[in-house]
XYZ file of C-alpha atoms in Angstrom:
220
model
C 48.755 -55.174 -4.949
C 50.546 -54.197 -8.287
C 47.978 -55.838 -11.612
C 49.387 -58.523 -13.392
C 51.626 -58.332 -16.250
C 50.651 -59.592 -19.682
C 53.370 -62.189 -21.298
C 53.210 -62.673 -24.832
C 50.752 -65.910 -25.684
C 51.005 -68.268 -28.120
C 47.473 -69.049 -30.003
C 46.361 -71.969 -27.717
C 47.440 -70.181 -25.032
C 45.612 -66.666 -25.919
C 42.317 -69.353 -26.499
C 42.598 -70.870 -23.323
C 43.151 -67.105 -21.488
C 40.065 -65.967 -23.223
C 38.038 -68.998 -22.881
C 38.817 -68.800 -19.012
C 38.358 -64.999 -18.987
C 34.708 -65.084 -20.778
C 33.364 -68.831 -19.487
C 31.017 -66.903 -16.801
C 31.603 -63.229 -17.529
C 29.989 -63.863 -21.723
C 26.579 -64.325 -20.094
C 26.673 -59.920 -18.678
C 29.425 -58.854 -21.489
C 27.330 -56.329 -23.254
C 25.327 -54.789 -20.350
C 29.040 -54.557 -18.241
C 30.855 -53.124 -21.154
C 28.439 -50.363 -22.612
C 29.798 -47.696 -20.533
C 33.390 -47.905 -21.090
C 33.541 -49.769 -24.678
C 33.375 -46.211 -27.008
C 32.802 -45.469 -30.527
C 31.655 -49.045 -31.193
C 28.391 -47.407 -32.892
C 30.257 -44.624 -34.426
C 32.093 -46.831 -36.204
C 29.451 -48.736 -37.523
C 27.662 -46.323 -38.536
C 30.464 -45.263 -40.638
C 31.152 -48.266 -42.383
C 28.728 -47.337 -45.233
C 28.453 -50.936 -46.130
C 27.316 -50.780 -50.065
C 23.992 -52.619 -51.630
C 24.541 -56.609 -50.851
C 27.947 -55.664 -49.382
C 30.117 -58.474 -47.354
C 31.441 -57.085 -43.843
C 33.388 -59.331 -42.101
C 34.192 -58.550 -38.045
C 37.604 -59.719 -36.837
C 37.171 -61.107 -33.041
C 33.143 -61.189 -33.225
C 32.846 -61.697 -29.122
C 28.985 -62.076 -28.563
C 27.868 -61.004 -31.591
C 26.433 -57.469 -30.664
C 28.877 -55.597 -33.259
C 27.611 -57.647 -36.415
C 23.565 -57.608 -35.349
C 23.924 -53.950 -35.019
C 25.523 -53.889 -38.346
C 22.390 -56.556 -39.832
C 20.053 -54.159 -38.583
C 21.430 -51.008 -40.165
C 21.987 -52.557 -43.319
C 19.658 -55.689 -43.791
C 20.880 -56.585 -47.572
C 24.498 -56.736 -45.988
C 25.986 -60.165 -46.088
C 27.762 -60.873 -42.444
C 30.763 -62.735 -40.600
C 32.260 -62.823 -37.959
C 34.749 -64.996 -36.039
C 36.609 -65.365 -32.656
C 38.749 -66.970 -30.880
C 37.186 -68.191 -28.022
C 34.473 -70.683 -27.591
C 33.116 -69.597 -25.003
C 32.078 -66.341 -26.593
C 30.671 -68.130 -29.679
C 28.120 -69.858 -27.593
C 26.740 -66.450 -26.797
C 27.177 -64.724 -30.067
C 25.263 -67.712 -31.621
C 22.108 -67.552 -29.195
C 22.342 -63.594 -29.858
C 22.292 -64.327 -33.603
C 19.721 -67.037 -33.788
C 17.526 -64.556 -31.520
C 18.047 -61.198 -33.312
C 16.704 -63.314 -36.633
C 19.586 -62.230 -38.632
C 21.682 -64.228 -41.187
C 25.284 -63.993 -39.537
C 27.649 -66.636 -40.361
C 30.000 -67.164 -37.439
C 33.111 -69.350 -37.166
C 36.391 -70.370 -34.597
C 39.582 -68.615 -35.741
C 42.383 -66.825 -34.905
C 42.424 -63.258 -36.458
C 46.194 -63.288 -36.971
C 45.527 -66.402 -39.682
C 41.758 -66.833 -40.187
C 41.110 -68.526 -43.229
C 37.647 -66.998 -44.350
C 37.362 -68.822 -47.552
C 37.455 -72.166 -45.418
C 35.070 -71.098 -43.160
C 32.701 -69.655 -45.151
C 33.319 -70.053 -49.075
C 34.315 -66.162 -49.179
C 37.834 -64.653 -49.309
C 37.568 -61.124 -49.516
C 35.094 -58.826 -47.682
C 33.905 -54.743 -48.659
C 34.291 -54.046 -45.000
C 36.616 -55.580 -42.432
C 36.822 -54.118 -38.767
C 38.230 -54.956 -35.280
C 36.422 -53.544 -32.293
C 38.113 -53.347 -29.088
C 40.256 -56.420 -29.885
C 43.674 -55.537 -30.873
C 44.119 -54.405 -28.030
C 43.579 -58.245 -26.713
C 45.627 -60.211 -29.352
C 49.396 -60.199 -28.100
C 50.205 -60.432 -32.002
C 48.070 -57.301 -32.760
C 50.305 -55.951 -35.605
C 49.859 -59.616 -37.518
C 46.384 -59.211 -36.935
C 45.875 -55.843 -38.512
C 47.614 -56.718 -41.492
C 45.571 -59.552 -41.601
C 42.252 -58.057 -41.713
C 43.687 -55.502 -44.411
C 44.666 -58.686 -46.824
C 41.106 -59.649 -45.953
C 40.111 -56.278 -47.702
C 38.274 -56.327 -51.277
C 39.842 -53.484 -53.326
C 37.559 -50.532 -53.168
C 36.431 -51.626 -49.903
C 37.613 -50.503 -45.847
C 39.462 -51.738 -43.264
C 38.088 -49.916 -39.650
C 39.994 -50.068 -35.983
C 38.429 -48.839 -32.932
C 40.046 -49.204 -29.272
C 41.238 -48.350 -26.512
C 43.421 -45.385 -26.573
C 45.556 -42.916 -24.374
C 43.463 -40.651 -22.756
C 45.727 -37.660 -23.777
C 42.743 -34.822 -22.892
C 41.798 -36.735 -20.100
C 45.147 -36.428 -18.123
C 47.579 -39.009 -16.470
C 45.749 -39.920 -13.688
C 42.606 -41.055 -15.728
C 45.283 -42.794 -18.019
C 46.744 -44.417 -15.152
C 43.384 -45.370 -13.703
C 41.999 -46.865 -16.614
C 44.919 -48.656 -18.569
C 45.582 -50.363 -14.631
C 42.067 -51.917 -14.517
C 42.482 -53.005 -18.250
C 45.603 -54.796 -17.107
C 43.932 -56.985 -14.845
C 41.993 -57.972 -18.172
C 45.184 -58.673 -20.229
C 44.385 -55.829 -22.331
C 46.776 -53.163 -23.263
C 46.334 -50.022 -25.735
C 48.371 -50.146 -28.547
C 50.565 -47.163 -28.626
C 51.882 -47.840 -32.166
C 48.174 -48.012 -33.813
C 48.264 -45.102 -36.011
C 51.897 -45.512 -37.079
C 51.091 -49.261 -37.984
C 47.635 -48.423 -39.430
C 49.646 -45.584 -41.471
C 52.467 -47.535 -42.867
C 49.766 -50.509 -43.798
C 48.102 -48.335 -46.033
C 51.021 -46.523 -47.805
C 52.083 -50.139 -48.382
C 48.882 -50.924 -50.137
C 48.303 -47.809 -51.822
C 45.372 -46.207 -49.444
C 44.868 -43.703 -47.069
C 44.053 -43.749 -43.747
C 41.925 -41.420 -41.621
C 42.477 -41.411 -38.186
C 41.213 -39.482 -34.892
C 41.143 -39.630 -31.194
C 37.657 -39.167 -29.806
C 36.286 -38.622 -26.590
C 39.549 -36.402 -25.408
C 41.971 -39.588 -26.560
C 39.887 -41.839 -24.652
C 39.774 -44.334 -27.837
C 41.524 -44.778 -31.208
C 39.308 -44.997 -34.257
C 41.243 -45.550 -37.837
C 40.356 -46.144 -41.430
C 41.802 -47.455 -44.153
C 40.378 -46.916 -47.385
């Protein structure tokens, strides 16, 4: 049996997928996707969030992202949205247990409006963890986040990627299962993340790790 194909959604529709998707499978998210979601911690380690800074996380899920971020850098003032309800119920019982001050919200991260939501427009660190390659819209999205950028401040992307040092088959293998998931690596990520920050008058660094395995960019 061949995996599904994923159609283009529009924003109710990409809600209801994802509430479907996560109604039962929120509740083992984090222990099911540690092996296979990498870089995650990489990245936030390198955010460097400064003194008091604002970091704002584009498609929150169940909040594990942003309490790892509270508990690396406890002055840090944190956010975090998604689109799915679902998924909020868990990242808010994560949140309210971890002790942390995370301000969460509904949204969709092609037009979130932040300053609605939570009185703030602009954030020193915006990032999207393994999410772009979930919103059929991605490219909206990433501009998105990058308006949501303070000047001076970041803009970081980590996903799936290509698996270039790991070989077709593995590629084949794992982009297959991620179908079943609606999820599809964005081939274009570096090219998009590139001409977004020549556009704004940044630079982006950008690598491959784990032999291609995953994409991690930033724009700074």
């Amino acid at each position: 049996m061949s995996a599904p194909t994923s159609a283009p959604r529009s924003a109710n529709g990409q809600k209801a997928a994802m509430d479907r998707m996560y109604r039962l499978t929120r509740h083992v998210y984090d222990v099911t996707r540690k092996p296979y979601l990498l870089g995650r911690d990489r990245m936030i380690e390198a955010l460097d969030v400064p003194p008091d800074g604002s970091v704002l996380e584009m498609g929150c899920g169940t909040g594990r992202n942003l309490i790892a971020v509270g508990r690396r850098h406890p002055r840090a003032r944190l956010y975090g949205f998604d689109i799915s309800v679902e998924m909020l119920k868990t990242a808010r019982r994560n949140v309210e247990r971890s002790g942390l001050d995370i301000r969460l919200a509904e949204g969709d991260a092609c037009l979130f409006d932040p300053e609605a939501a939570f009185g703030v427009a602009h954030f020193d660190r915006v990032y999207f963890s393994y999410t772009l390659s979930m919103i059929p819209d991605w490219t909206t999205a990433l501009a998105h986040g990058l308006a949501l950028v303070n000047d001076g401040g970041s803009l970081s992307v980590i996903d799936f990627g290509f698996c270039e040092g790991l070989g077709a088959p593995a590629r084949a293998l794992l982009h297959g299962w991620l179908s079943w998931f609606h999820v599809a690596p964005r081939a274009g990520l570096e090219t998009e993340m590139a001409r977004l920050a020549k556009a704004s008058g940044r630079t982006l660094r950008f690598e491959r790790p784990a032999r291609g395995y995953a994409q991690f960019g930033i724009i700074s």
